Structure formats: structure tokens, C-alpha cells
PDB file of C-alpha atoms in Angstrom:
ATOM      1  CA  MET A  28     -25.553  63.045-240.262  1.00 45.00           C
ATOM      2  CA  SER A  29     -23.605  65.302-242.560  1.00 46.00           C
ATOM      3  CA  SER A  30     -22.999  68.870-241.525  1.00 54.00           C
ATOM      4  CA  ASN A  31     -24.344  69.827-244.979  1.00 58.00           C
ATOM      5  CA  HIS A  32     -27.795  69.612-243.412  1.00 59.00           C
ATOM      6  CA  GLY A  33     -26.748  72.005-240.662  1.00 61.00           C
ATOM      7  CA  ILE A  34     -26.473  69.365-237.913  1.00 70.00           C
ATOM      8  CA  SER A  35     -23.482  67.106-237.240  1.00 76.00           C
ATOM      9  CA  TYR A  36     -22.888  64.450-234.604  1.00 81.00           C
ATOM     10  CA  ASP A  37     -20.344  66.675-232.867  1.00 82.00           C
ATOM     11  CA  ALA A  38     -23.003  69.376-232.708  1.00 81.00           C
ATOM     12  CA  LEU A  39     -25.423  66.882-231.231  1.00 88.00           C
ATOM     13  CA  LYS A  40     -22.913  65.985-228.519  1.00 90.00           C
ATOM     14  CA  TYR A  41     -22.509  69.679-227.655  1.00 89.00           C
ATOM     15  CA  ALA A  42     -26.275  70.081-227.452  1.00 90.00           C
ATOM     16  CA  LEU A  43     -26.681  67.009-225.248  1.00 92.00           C
ATOM     17  CA  THR A  44     -23.993  68.306-222.894  1.00 92.00           C
ATOM     18  CA  ILE A  45     -25.744  71.688-222.674  1.00 92.00           C
ATOM     19  CA  LYS A  46     -29.060  69.981-222.000  1.00 92.00           C
ATOM     20  CA  GLN A  47     -27.464  67.947-219.226  1.00 91.00           C
ATOM     21  CA  SER A  48     -25.952  71.108-217.726  1.00 88.00           C
ATOM     22  CA  TYR A  49     -29.446  72.567-217.439  1.00 88.00           C
ATOM     23  CA  GLN A  50     -30.721  69.385-215.815  1.00 88.00           C
ATOM     24  CA  SER A  51     -27.930  69.440-213.218  1.00 82.00           C
ATOM     25  CA  GLY A  52     -28.117  73.202-212.644  1.00 76.00           C
ATOM     26  CA  GLU A  53     -24.555  73.859-213.810  1.00 79.00           C
ATOM     27  CA  PRO A  54     -23.943  77.270-215.433  1.00 80.00           C
ATOM     28  CA  LEU A  55     -22.911  77.480-219.073  1.00 87.00           C
ATOM     29  CA  THR A  56     -19.338  78.664-219.497  1.00 84.00           C
ATOM     30  CA  VAL A  57     -17.182  79.819-222.384  1.00 83.00           C
ATOM     31  CA  THR A  58     -13.400  79.859-222.686  1.00 78.00           C
ATOM     32  CA  GLY A  59     -12.041  83.409-222.448  1.00 70.00           C
ATOM     33  CA  ALA A  60      -8.620  85.011-222.337  1.00 63.00           C
ATOM     34  CA  ALA A  61      -5.800  82.838-220.973  1.00 62.00           C
ATOM     35  CA  LYS A  62      -8.154  79.862-221.363  1.00 70.00           C
ATOM     36  CA  GLN A  63     -10.161  80.912-218.306  1.00 72.00           C
ATOM     37  CA  GLN A  64     -13.717  79.663-218.050  1.00 73.00           C
ATOM     38  CA  ARG A  65     -16.219  82.510-217.912  1.00 79.00           C
ATOM     39  CA  LEU A  66     -19.971  82.527-217.554  1.00 82.00           C
ATOM     40  CA  LEU A  67     -21.805  82.641-220.865  1.00 89.00           C
ATOM     41  CA  MET A  68     -23.747  85.920-220.990  1.00 90.00           C
ATOM     42  CA  PRO A  69     -26.531  87.174-223.289  1.00 93.00           C
ATOM     43  CA  GLU A  70     -24.125  89.845-224.564  1.00 92.00           C
ATOM     44  CA  HIS A  71     -21.814  87.090-225.812  1.00 92.00           C
ATOM     45  CA  LEU A  72     -24.602  85.509-227.831  1.00 95.00           C
ATOM     46  CA  LEU A  73     -25.771  88.850-229.218  1.00 94.00           C
ATOM     47  CA  SER A  74     -22.295  89.850-230.401  1.00 93.00           C
ATOM     48  CA  ASN A  75     -21.366  89.136-234.013  1.00 89.00           C
ATOM     49  CA  ASP A  76     -17.696  89.739-233.209  1.00 90.00           C
ATOM     50  CA  LEU A  77     -17.231  86.760-230.867  1.00 88.00           C
ATOM     51  CA  ALA A  78     -16.546  83.175-231.920  1.00 88.00           C
ATOM     52  CA  LEU A  79     -18.241  81.024-229.282  1.00 90.00           C
ATOM     53  CA  MET A  80     -17.181  77.581-230.530  1.00 86.00           C
ATOM     54  CA  GLN A  81     -19.902  75.085-229.572  1.00 87.00           C
ATOM     55  CA  TYR A  82     -22.349  77.900-228.835  1.00 91.00           C
ATOM     56  CA  ASP A  83     -22.245  78.884-232.495  1.00 91.00           C
ATOM     57  CA  ASP A  84     -23.900  75.616-233.453  1.00 92.00           C
ATOM     58  CA  PRO A  85     -27.624  75.957-234.266  1.00 92.00           C
ATOM     59  CA  LEU A  86     -28.699  72.872-232.318  1.00 92.00           C
ATOM     60  CA  ALA A  87     -26.827  74.015-229.208  1.00 93.00           C
ATOM     61  CA  LEU A  88     -28.469  77.424-229.550  1.00 95.00           C
ATOM     62  CA  ALA A  89     -31.851  75.729-229.929  1.00 95.00           C
ATOM     63  CA  VAL A  90     -31.359  73.960-226.597  1.00 95.00           C
ATOM     64  CA  ILE A  91     -30.514  77.238-224.852  1.00 95.00           C
ATOM     65  CA  ALA A  92     -33.467  79.011-226.476  1.00 95.00           C
ATOM     66  CA  THR A  93     -35.908  76.341-225.316  1.00 95.00           C
ATOM     67  CA  ARG A  94     -34.495  75.297-221.939  1.00 93.00           C
ATOM     68  CA  ASP A  95     -32.887  78.355-220.348  1.00 93.00           C
ATOM     69  CA  PRO A  96     -35.070  79.518-217.440  1.00 90.00           C
ATOM     70  CA  GLU A  97     -34.239  83.177-218.058  1.00 90.00           C
ATOM     71  CA  SER A  98     -35.621  85.011-221.080  1.00 92.00           C
ATOM     72  CA  PRO A  99     -32.512  87.153-221.859  1.00 93.00           C
ATOM     73  CA  MET A 100     -30.330  84.086-222.496  1.00 94.00           C
ATOM     74  CA  ALA A 101     -33.065  82.248-224.378  1.00 95.00           C
ATOM     75  CA  LEU A 102     -33.807  85.279-226.550  1.00 96.00           C
ATOM     76  CA  ALA A 103     -30.138  85.915-227.329  1.00 96.00           C
ATOM     77  CA  ALA A 104     -29.675  82.262-228.317  1.00 96.00           C
ATOM     78  CA  ALA A 105     -32.688  82.344-230.636  1.00 96.00           C
ATOM     79  CA  ILE A 106     -31.400  85.495-232.331  1.00 96.00           C
ATOM     80  CA  ARG A 107     -27.919  84.009-232.798  1.00 96.00           C
ATOM     81  CA  MET A 108     -29.555  80.932-234.314  1.00 95.00           C
ATOM     82  CA  GLY A 109     -31.465  83.041-236.856  1.00 94.00           C
ATOM     83  CA  PRO A 110     -28.775  83.304-239.577  1.00 93.00           C
ATOM     84  CA  HIS A 111     -28.372  79.503-239.554  1.00 91.00           C
ATOM     85  CA  ALA A 112     -32.125  79.089-240.032  1.00 90.00           C
ATOM     86  CA  LYS A 113     -31.987  81.408-243.021  1.00 89.00           C
ATOM     87  CA  CYS A 114     -29.418  79.224-244.821  1.00 86.00           C
ATOM     88  CA  LYS A 115     -30.431  75.627-244.016  1.00 85.00           C
ATOM     89  CA  GLU A 116     -33.873  74.124-244.581  1.00 86.00           C
ATOM     90  CA  LEU A 117     -33.606  71.675-241.679  1.00 88.00           C
ATOM     91  CA  ILE A 118     -32.485  74.433-239.314  1.00 90.00           C
ATOM     92  CA  THR A 119     -35.450  76.505-240.507  1.00 92.00           C
ATOM     93  CA  GLY A 120     -37.674  73.698-239.249  1.00 92.00           C
ATOM     94  CA  VAL A 121     -35.800  73.531-235.955  1.00 92.00           C
ATOM     95  CA  PHE A 122     -36.170  77.303-235.574  1.00 94.00           C
ATOM     96  CA  GLU A 123     -39.939  76.936-235.954  1.00 93.00           C
ATOM     97  CA  VAL A 124     -39.842  74.256-233.256  1.00 94.00           C
ATOM     98  CA  VAL A 125     -37.963  76.670-230.983  1.00 94.00           C
ATOM     99  CA  ALA A 126     -40.689  79.291-231.435  1.00 94.00           C
ATOM    100  CA  ASP A 127     -43.295  76.735-230.320  1.00 93.00           C
ATOM    101  CA  ALA A 128     -41.257  74.988-227.602  1.00 93.00           C
ATOM    102  CA  THR A 129     -39.712  77.942-225.761  1.00 93.00           C
ATOM    103  CA  LYS A 130     -41.146  78.798-222.364  1.00 91.00           C
ATOM    104  CA  HIS A 131     -40.761  82.546-222.949  1.00 94.00           C
ATOM    105  CA  GLU A 132     -43.409  84.484-224.854  1.00 95.00           C
ATOM    106  CA  LEU A 133     -40.926  87.165-225.930  1.00 94.00           C
ATOM    107  CA  VAL A 134     -38.645  84.534-227.482  1.00 95.00           C
ATOM    108  CA  ALA A 135     -41.551  83.026-229.400  1.00 95.00           C
ATOM    109  CA  ASP A 136     -42.670  86.446-230.653  1.00 95.00           C
ATOM    110  CA  CYS A 137     -39.192  87.416-231.861  1.00 95.00           C
ATOM    111  CA  ALA A 138     -38.600  84.035-233.522  1.00 94.00           C
ATOM    112  CA  LYS A 139     -41.915  84.253-235.362  1.00 95.00           C
ATOM    113  CA  LEU A 140     -41.164  87.830-236.405  1.00 95.00           C
ATOM    114  CA  LEU A 141     -37.860  86.727-237.945  1.00 95.00           C
ATOM    115  CA  SER A 142     -39.520  83.838-239.777  1.00 94.00           C
ATOM    116  CA  LYS A 143     -42.393  86.001-241.009  1.00 94.00           C
ATOM    117  CA  ASN A 144     -39.962  88.563-242.423  1.00 95.00           C
ATOM    118  CA  ALA A 145     -37.718  85.931-244.055  1.00 93.00           C
ATOM    119  CA  PHE A 146     -34.847  86.787-241.678  1.00 93.00           C
ATOM    120  CA  SER A 147     -34.378  90.201-243.235  1.00 95.00           C
ATOM    121  CA  PRO A 148     -31.681  92.607-241.941  1.00 94.00           C
ATOM    122  CA  ASP A 149     -34.381  94.981-240.677  1.00 96.00           C
ATOM    123  CA  ALA A 150     -36.013  92.178-238.698  1.00 95.00           C
ATOM    124  CA  PHE A 151     -32.677  91.193-237.153  1.00 95.00           C
ATOM    125  CA  HIS A 152     -31.945  94.804-236.209  1.00 95.00           C
ATOM    126  CA  LEU A 153     -35.356  95.101-234.551  1.00 96.00           C
ATOM    127  CA  VAL A 154     -35.065  91.940-232.449  1.00 96.00           C
ATOM    128  CA  ARG A 155     -31.432  92.644-231.489  1.00 95.00           C
ATOM    129  CA  THR A 156     -32.400  96.078-230.203  1.00 95.00           C
ATOM    130  CA  ARG A 157     -35.310  94.595-228.275  1.00 95.00           C
ATOM    131  CA  ALA A 158     -33.078  91.874-226.826  1.00 95.00           C
ATOM    132  CA  SER A 159     -30.388  94.349-225.702  1.00 94.00           C
ATOM    133  CA  ASN A 160     -33.004  96.477-223.937  1.00 95.00           C
ATOM    134  CA  HIS A 161     -34.567  93.379-222.385  1.00 94.00           C
ATOM    135  CA  VAL A 162     -31.220  92.240-220.945  1.00 91.00           C
ATOM    136  CA  VAL A 163     -30.745  95.626-219.258  1.00 91.00           C
ATOM    137  CA  GLU A 164     -34.322  95.662-217.919  1.00 92.00           C
ATOM    138  CA  ILE A 165     -34.170  92.155-216.453  1.00 90.00           C
ATOM    139  CA  ARG A 166     -30.719  92.672-214.959  1.00 88.00           C
ATOM    140  CA  GLU A 167     -31.855  95.875-213.255  1.00 90.00           C
ATOM    141  CA  ALA A 168     -34.948  94.123-211.889  1.00 91.00           C
ATOM    142  CA  TYR A 169     -32.789  91.401-210.336  1.00 89.00           C
ATOM    143  CA  ARG A 170     -30.450  93.973-208.816  1.00 87.00           C
ATOM    144  CA  ARG A 171     -33.391  95.751-207.200  1.00 92.00           C
ATOM    145  CA  ALA A 172     -34.634  92.447-205.806  1.00 93.00           C
ATOM    146  CA  MET A 173     -31.194  91.684-204.348  1.00 91.00           C
ATOM    147  CA  ALA A 174     -30.997  95.135-202.744  1.00 90.00           C
ATOM    148  CA  GLU A 175     -34.463  94.727-201.225  1.00 95.00           C
ATOM    149  CA  ASN A 176     -33.529  91.314-199.844  1.00 94.00           C
ATOM    150  CA  LEU A 177     -30.378  92.739-198.262  1.00 92.00           C
ATOM    151  CA  ARG A 178     -32.390  95.489-196.567  1.00 93.00           C
ATOM    152  CA  ALA A 179     -34.857  92.884-195.317  1.00 94.00           C
ATOM    153  CA  LEU A 180     -31.989  90.769-193.961  1.00 93.00           C
ATOM    154  CA  LEU A 181     -30.364  93.680-192.130  1.00 92.00           C
ATOM    155  CA  ASP A 182     -33.744  94.740-190.725  1.00 93.00           C
ATOM    156  CA  GLY A 183     -34.374  91.233-189.417  1.00 91.00           C
ATOM    157  CA  LYS A 184     -37.335  90.679-191.746  1.00 94.00           C
ATOM    158  CA  MET A 185     -35.707  87.877-193.741  1.00 94.00           C
ATOM    159  CA  ALA A 186     -34.106  84.659-192.516  1.00 94.00           C
ATOM    160  CA  ALA A 187     -30.434  84.134-193.292  1.00 92.00           C
ATOM    161  CA  ARG A 188     -30.987  80.852-195.142  1.00 93.00           C
ATOM    162  CA  GLU A 189     -33.735  82.328-197.293  1.00 94.00           C
ATOM    163  CA  PHE A 190     -31.534  85.324-198.116  1.00 94.00           C
ATOM    164  CA  VAL A 191     -28.573  83.170-199.185  1.00 93.00           C
ATOM    165  CA  GLU A 192     -30.704  80.892-201.367  1.00 93.00           C
ATOM    166  CA  GLU A 193     -32.367  83.838-203.086  1.00 93.00           C
ATOM    167  CA  PHE A 194     -29.070  85.702-203.432  1.00 92.00           C
ATOM    168  CA  ILE A 195     -27.469  82.815-205.330  1.00 89.00           C
ATOM    169  CA  GLU A 196     -30.572  82.290-207.444  1.00 88.00           C
ATOM    170  CA  LEU A 197     -30.913  85.977-208.322  1.00 88.00           C
ATOM    171  CA  ALA A 198     -27.208  86.377-209.068  1.00 85.00           C
ATOM    172  CA  SER A 199     -27.182  83.335-211.346  1.00 79.00           C
ATOM    173  CA  ASN A 200     -30.491  83.883-213.107  1.00 78.00           C
ATOM    174  CA  GLY A 201     -29.961  87.620-213.425  1.00 78.00           C
ATOM    175  CA  ASN A 202     -26.987  87.043-215.761  1.00 74.00           C
ATOM    176  CA  LEU A 203     -24.808  89.377-213.686  1.00 76.00           C
ATOM    177  CA  ARG A 204     -21.403  90.126-215.125  1.00 76.00           C
ATOM    178  CA  ILE A 205     -18.754  88.146-213.289  1.00 76.00           C
ATOM    179  CA  ASP A 206     -17.022  91.256-211.902  1.00 78.00           C
ATOM    180  CA  ILE A 207     -20.307  92.541-210.432  1.00 81.00           C
ATOM    181  CA  TYR A 208     -21.137  89.076-209.088  1.00 83.00           C
ATOM    182  CA  ARG A 209     -17.731  88.913-207.406  1.00 83.00           C
ATOM    183  CA  ARG A 210     -18.019  92.394-205.853  1.00 85.00           C
ATOM    184  CA  LEU A 211     -21.443  91.614-204.395  1.00 87.00           C
ATOM    185  CA  VAL A 212     -20.197  88.439-202.741  1.00 86.00           C
ATOM    186  CA  MET A 213     -17.107  90.196-201.386  1.00 85.00           C
ATOM    187  CA  LYS A 214     -19.214  92.977-199.883  1.00 87.00           C
ATOM    188  CA  LEU A 215     -21.266  90.369-198.043  1.00 88.00           C
ATOM    189  CA  MET A 216     -18.166  88.558-196.783  1.00 85.00           C
ATOM    190  CA  ARG A 217     -16.455  91.767-195.618  1.00 84.00           C
ATOM    191  CA  SER A 218     -19.446  93.544-194.104  1.00 88.00           C
ATOM    192  CA  ASP A 219     -19.630  93.716-190.319  1.00 87.00           C
ATOM    193  CA  ALA A 220     -23.369  94.342-190.622  1.00 90.00           C
ATOM    194  CA  VAL A 221     -23.968  90.907-192.165  1.00 90.00           C
ATOM    195  CA  ARG A 222     -24.393  88.137-189.619  1.00 89.00           C
ATOM    196  CA  PRO A 223     -21.717  85.401-189.528  1.00 87.00           C
ATOM    197  CA  SER A 224     -24.406  82.787-190.224  1.00 89.00           C
ATOM    198  CA  VAL A 225     -24.887  84.295-193.695  1.00 91.00           C
ATOM    199  CA  LYS A 226     -21.172  83.956-194.413  1.00 88.00           C
ATOM    200  CA  PHE A 227     -21.202  80.361-193.198  1.00 87.00           C
ATOM    201  CA  MET A 228     -24.049  79.553-195.561  1.00 90.00           C
ATOM    202  CA  LEU A 229     -22.209  81.167-198.456  1.00 88.00           C
ATOM    203  CA  LEU A 230     -19.259  78.866-197.729  1.00 86.00           C
ATOM    204  CA  GLU A 231     -21.571  75.853-197.505  1.00 86.00           C
ATOM    205  CA  ARG A 232     -22.828  76.637-201.014  1.00 87.00           C
ATOM    206  CA  LEU A 233     -19.420  77.312-202.508  1.00 84.00           C
ATOM    207  CA  ASP A 234     -19.940  74.831-205.350  1.00 82.00           C
ATOM    208  CA  ARG A 235     -22.896  76.846-206.641  1.00 83.00           C
ATOM    209  CA  PHE A 236     -20.730  79.874-207.445  1.00 82.00           C
ATOM    210  CA  PRO A 237     -18.771  80.414-210.681  1.00 78.00           C
ATOM    211  CA  GLN A 238     -15.145  79.351-210.368  1.00 76.00           C
ATOM    212  CA  MET A 239     -13.750  82.906-210.327  1.00 75.00           C
ATOM    213  CA  VAL A 240     -16.107  83.793-207.474  1.00 82.00           C
ATOM    214  CA  LYS A 241     -15.149  80.616-205.595  1.00 82.00           C
ATOM    215  CA  LEU A 242     -11.473  81.491-205.775  1.00 82.00           C
ATOM    216  CA  GLN A 243     -12.159  85.041-204.624  1.00 80.00           C
ATOM    217  CA  ILE A 244     -14.122  83.805-201.608  1.00 83.00           C
ATOM    218  CA  VAL A 245     -11.405  81.312-200.652  1.00 84.00           C
ATOM    219  CA  ASN A 246      -8.629  83.888-200.946  1.00 83.00           C
ATOM    220  CA  GLU A 247     -10.678  86.505-199.091  1.00 81.00           C
ATOM    221  CA  VAL A 248     -11.314  84.237-196.118  1.00 83.00           C
ATOM    222  CA  ASN A 249      -7.760  82.912-196.012  1.00 81.00           C
ATOM    223  CA  SER A 250      -6.137  86.364-196.126  1.00 82.00           C
ATOM    224  CA  ALA A 251      -8.515  87.944-193.600  1.00 80.00           C
ATOM    225  CA  PRO A 252      -7.228  88.976-190.140  1.00 82.00           C
ATOM    226  CA  ASP A 253      -7.446  86.369-187.401  1.00 82.00           C
ATOM    227  CA  THR A 254     -10.503  87.785-185.680  1.00 83.00           C
ATOM    228  CA  PRO A 255     -12.754  85.303-183.857  1.00 83.00           C
ATOM    229  CA  GLU A 256     -15.280  85.449-186.703  1.00 81.00           C
ATOM    230  CA  TYR A 257     -12.757  84.824-189.457  1.00 81.00           C
ATOM    231  CA  GLN A 258     -10.958  82.129-187.458  1.00 84.00           C
ATOM    232  CA  THR A 259     -14.243  80.231-187.407  1.00 85.00           C
ATOM    233  CA  LEU A 260     -14.776  80.836-191.130  1.00 84.00           C
ATOM    234  CA  LYS A 261     -11.251  79.602-191.864  1.00 85.00           C
ATOM    235  CA  GLN A 262     -11.929  76.481-189.836  1.00 86.00           C
ATOM    236  CA  GLU A 263     -15.111  75.906-191.849  1.00 83.00           C
ATOM    237  CA  LEU A 264     -13.195  76.390-195.092  1.00 82.00           C
ATOM    238  CA  ARG A 265     -10.558  73.893-193.969  1.00 83.00           C
ATOM    239  CA  TRP A 266     -13.304  71.399-193.213  1.00 85.00           C
ATOM    240  CA  ILE A 267     -14.772  71.898-196.713  1.00 80.00           C
ATOM    241  CA  TYR A 268     -11.377  71.295-198.276  1.00 78.00           C
ATOM    242  CA  GLU A 269     -10.607  68.210-196.188  1.00 80.00           C
ATOM    243  CA  THR A 270     -14.073  66.787-196.841  1.00 80.00           C
ATOM    244  CA  LYS A 271     -13.616  67.188-200.589  1.00 74.00           C
ATOM    245  CA  GLN A 272     -10.212  65.542-200.378  1.00 75.00           C
ATOM    246  CA  LYS A 273     -11.711  62.558-198.549  1.00 78.00           C
ATOM    247  CA  GLN A 274     -14.569  62.275-201.054  1.00 75.00           C
ATOM    248  CA  GLN A 275     -12.182  62.319-204.008  1.00 68.00           C
ATOM    249  CA  ALA A 276      -9.570  59.975-202.531  1.00 64.00           C
ATOM    250  CA  PRO A 277      -9.793  56.276-203.601  1.00 63.00           C
ATOM    251  CA  GLN A 278     -10.315  53.645-200.915  1.00 56.00           C
ATOM    252  CA  VAL A 279      -6.954  52.052-199.982  1.00 54.00           C
ATOM    253  CA  PRO A 280      -5.867  49.597-197.264  1.00 54.00           C
ATOM    254  CA  ILE A 281      -4.939  51.164-193.945  1.00 52.00           C
ATOM    255  CA  ASN A 282      -1.259  50.199-194.217  1.00 55.00           C
ATOM    256  CA  ALA A 283      -0.923  51.125-197.892  1.00 56.00           C
ATOM    257  CA  SER A 284       0.884  54.295-198.894  1.00 57.00           C
ATOM    258  CA  LYS A 285      -1.310  57.026-200.348  1.00 54.00           C
ATOM    259  CA  PRO A 286      -0.755  57.699-204.074  1.00 57.00           C
ATOM    260  CA  GLN A 287       0.099  61.219-205.151  1.00 51.00           C
ATOM    261  CA  PRO A 288      -2.736  62.979-207.051  1.00 50.00           C
ATOM    262  CA  THR A 289      -2.163  63.545-210.739  1.00 47.00           C
ATOM    263  CA  ALA A 290      -2.327  66.963-212.363  1.00 40.00           C
ATOM    264  CA  ALA A 291      -5.554  65.971-214.100  1.00 44.00           C
ATOM    265  CA  GLU A 292      -7.160  65.130-210.758  1.00 46.00           C
ATOM    266  CA  LEU A 293      -6.115  68.450-209.268  1.00 39.00           C
ATOM    267  CA  VAL A 294      -7.717  70.460-212.041  1.00 39.00           C
ATOM    268  CA  ALA A 295     -10.815  68.358-212.707  1.00 45.00           C
ATOM    269  CA  ARG A 296     -13.365  70.438-214.592  1.00 41.00           C
ATOM    270  CA  SER A 297     -16.206  70.356-212.086  1.00 38.00           C
ATOM    271  CA  GLN A 298     -14.020  70.571-208.971  1.00 43.00           C
ATOM    272  CA  ILE A 299     -11.895  73.294-207.389  1.00 41.00           C
ATOM    273  CA  ASP A 300      -8.855  72.556-205.238  1.00 44.00           C
ATOM    274  CA  PHE A 301      -9.651  74.875-202.349  1.00 43.00           C
ATOM    275  CA  GLY A 302      -6.480  73.988-200.494  1.00 44.00           C
ATOM    276  CA  ALA A 303      -4.183  74.755-203.410  1.00 39.00           C
ATOM    277  CA  ALA A 304      -6.012  78.019-204.056  1.00 42.00           C
ATOM    278  CA  ALA A 305      -5.734  79.295-200.510  1.00 44.00           C
ATOM    279  CA  GLY A 306      -2.738  77.425-199.091  1.00 44.00           C
ATOM    280  CA  LEU A 307      -4.787  75.664-196.466  1.00 40.00           C
ATOM    281  CA  HIS A 308      -3.650  72.099-197.001  1.00 40.00           C
ATOM    282  CA  GLN A 309      -0.783  72.401-194.505  1.00 41.00           C
ATOM    283  CA  ARG A 310      -3.059  73.285-191.618  1.00 39.00           C
ATOM    284  CA  ASN A 311      -4.831  71.030-189.146  1.00 37.00           C
ATOM    285  CA  SER A 312      -8.583  70.800-189.316  1.00 37.00           C
ATOM    286  CA  ILE A 313     -11.572  69.296-187.585  1.00 36.00           C
ATOM    287  CA  ILE A 314     -12.926  66.564-189.841  1.00 35.00           C
ATOM    288  CA  LYS A 315     -16.680  66.205-189.984  1.00 36.00           C
ATOM    289  CA  PRO A 316     -18.431  63.193-191.588  1.00 38.00           C
ATOM    290  CA  ALA A 317     -18.660  63.601-195.343  1.00 41.00           C
ATOM    291  CA  GLU A 318     -22.133  63.679-196.801  1.00 40.00           C
ATOM    292  CA  PRO A 319     -22.794  61.680-199.980  1.00 40.00           C
ATOM    293  CA  THR A 320     -22.954  63.754-203.146  1.00 41.00           C
ATOM    294  CA  LEU A 321     -24.527  63.085-206.492  1.00 38.00           C
ATOM    295  CA  ARG A 322     -22.210  63.206-209.497  1.00 39.00           C
ATOM    296  CA  ARG A 323     -23.473  63.683-213.010  1.00 37.00           C
ATOM    297  CA  ASN A 324     -22.245  61.489-215.814  1.00 40.00           C
ATOM    298  CA  SER A 325     -19.517  63.332-217.724  1.00 39.00           C
ATOM    299  CA  ASN A 326     -20.033  61.186-220.831  1.00 40.00           C
ATOM    300  CA  PRO A 327     -23.564  61.861-222.039  1.00 39.00           C
ATOM    301  CA  LEU A 328     -25.166  59.329-224.326  1.00 38.00           C
ATOM    302  CA  THR A 329     -25.295  60.244-227.987  1.00 36.00           C
ATOM    303  CA  MET A 330     -28.143  59.526-230.396  1.00 38.00           C
ATOM    304  CA  ARG A 331     -27.298  56.982-233.047  1.00 35.00           C
ATOM    305  CA  SER A 332     -30.153  57.685-235.445  1.00 34.00           C
ATOM    306  CA  GLY A 333     -29.314  58.083-239.108  1.00 36.00           C
ATOM    307  CA  GLY A 334     -31.229  61.365-239.274  1.00 41.00           C
ATOM    308  CA  PHE A 335     -33.538  63.704-237.391  1.00 38.00           C
ATOM    309  CA  SER A 336     -36.986  64.848-238.375  1.00 42.00           C
ATOM    310  CA  THR A 337     -38.487  68.088-237.114  1.00 44.00           C
ATOM    311  CA  ARG A 338     -40.861  66.078-234.911  1.00 47.00           C
ATOM    312  CA  GLU A 339     -37.976  64.114-233.351  1.00 41.00           C
ATOM    313  CA  LEU A 340     -36.083  67.314-232.647  1.00 38.00           C
ATOM    314  CA  SER A 341     -39.197  68.859-231.091  1.00 44.00           C
ATOM    315  CA  SER A 342     -39.633  66.001-228.611  1.00 43.00           C
ATOM    316  CA  TRP A 343     -35.914  65.932-227.831  1.00 38.00           C
ATOM    317  CA  LEU A 344     -35.636  69.669-227.080  1.00 46.00           C
ATOM    318  CA  ASN A 345     -38.403  69.553-224.464  1.00 43.00           C
TER     319      ASN A 345
END
């Protein structure tokens, strides 16, 4: 399909990749300074001064607006999509689908308000202000919930596993800025009041953290003093690294020499080389049996239809 209609095949590939990220639970990221991957935040989508590459495409924004589990991200995506809907008839139809398909009432209300007012500047100003306030309100609510959970953990009223699961969920869904996210995790890792079992569980769930937080955790544990607690944590981290190395290594005959990993393998997009980050690969470790992991297909299928009706787009977004 020609981009003259507002949707191109490249845009469709971006949207399919975003949809698959939601299905697999992977966070959406954007390339920042020095080509570092950063979490995509509602503030990014609400800013007119940022070029967000694939996230500036209306179909990609439609996927976020309909599938994101948190209303701040969905609302910000719908608002960023608005100017496209004003200019292209097909995108106007997609925008109407978003208003009906989104799981968030506030997103539907704001999308309908924009459509009803013909995407006027006053309407955009109103919904942007409401979205900015909503982001602050939701973020503060998640912070309060995290603080209450921490008090419950320290008071013995909350199990360690439940706390860790809710901490990761609240931190991710609350759209915390990466620097705040990192400080919270570091406080947990450094605190003597937090039980070692909590820190073990954080290490076990290392892949669920953003990459910058992963690196901070690895470096924090590796550079910590050799107290009995941290010696055990370092041993656990070494096991994680060795297990990942075994999972990624190809099967070779026993007597065959091991091939050297390529640069591309060391910096694979969905993996982090914990040993290289923390300098642990020269140390001995206790190897535990590796558990099988599910890998998502990195080459999503693309639609080969000659065109897309509003009805087709509606069924595809859901």
C-alpha cells in the first residue's frame, strides 16, 4: 500500500513488531543519546519536539493506544496519532476504530472529543493537558502502592515472592522514569533491612528489567564487598551468566574446539552479556541444570493484502 494513504508496509511491520512485544511482555524502547535503548514513556509520545521514528507512524500508535495495559501510554499514543487522523481519510477511520477498541475509557473519551471537534487546536490543548495530569496521577498512585508493599514486606505482612512480582509489575506499568526505576532497585539491593531472599528473586527475574537497570544490578552485586550475603549473590549471578552461556552455545562434539562468539552474538538485542558487563566470566561457578526458555520469533509475519479496510484494521488491532 502506498504511504499516500497514510499506511505503508514498513509501517505495518513496525506495528506488528509492537503488537508482538505486547504479547511477549517486552517493554517498548526508543533509541536515545549514544544509541542507547531507553524505555518509551508517555512524555515522549506527548512531546512535539521529539522524533520517535517508528512510534511516529499512525498505525504503530494505534496499536499502542488499543493494546497498552496502562492508560497513560495508551492516551499519549492516541493524542500523538491525532494530527495524522486530521490529514488522512483512512487514518481518520483507524482513529475511530481506536476510540471503540481501546480498553481505557479515558482514551475513548479523548479520542471522541478530538473527532467531534474536528481535531481543533483547542481540543488538542485540552486533551494534552488532561493526559499530562493523568500521567502524574497514575505514576504517584503506583509509587504509593510500591511504598505500601515495602512497608508490608518489612513488617512481615507480605511474602517475598509476592513483593518482588508486584514490585516489577508496578515499576513497569507505572511508567517510572528509568533513573527512578534504577534508584528503587538499588535501594532494595543495598538495604540491610531487606531479606536476602528478596535480592535472590530480583536476580532470578533479571530479564524482566530494562537493560540499564540490569547492568546496574550486575555491577552493584559484582562490586559489593565480600560479605557472606553478597558472596552468595555473586555466586547466583555467576550461575545465571553460565546458564545463559550454555543456553546460547551451539551443540558441538565433545572433542571439537569451541568457536569464538561473534560480536553480533555478544550484543544480541534481547540478551545481555552479564559476564562481560561485570567481569565474571573468569571466575569458577557452580553450574545448575538449565531450564528451557521460550523464545519469540524475531521475524514477525507481514500481511500481504493489497489494502486494508477499516473493518480489517479493527479486527487486527484487537
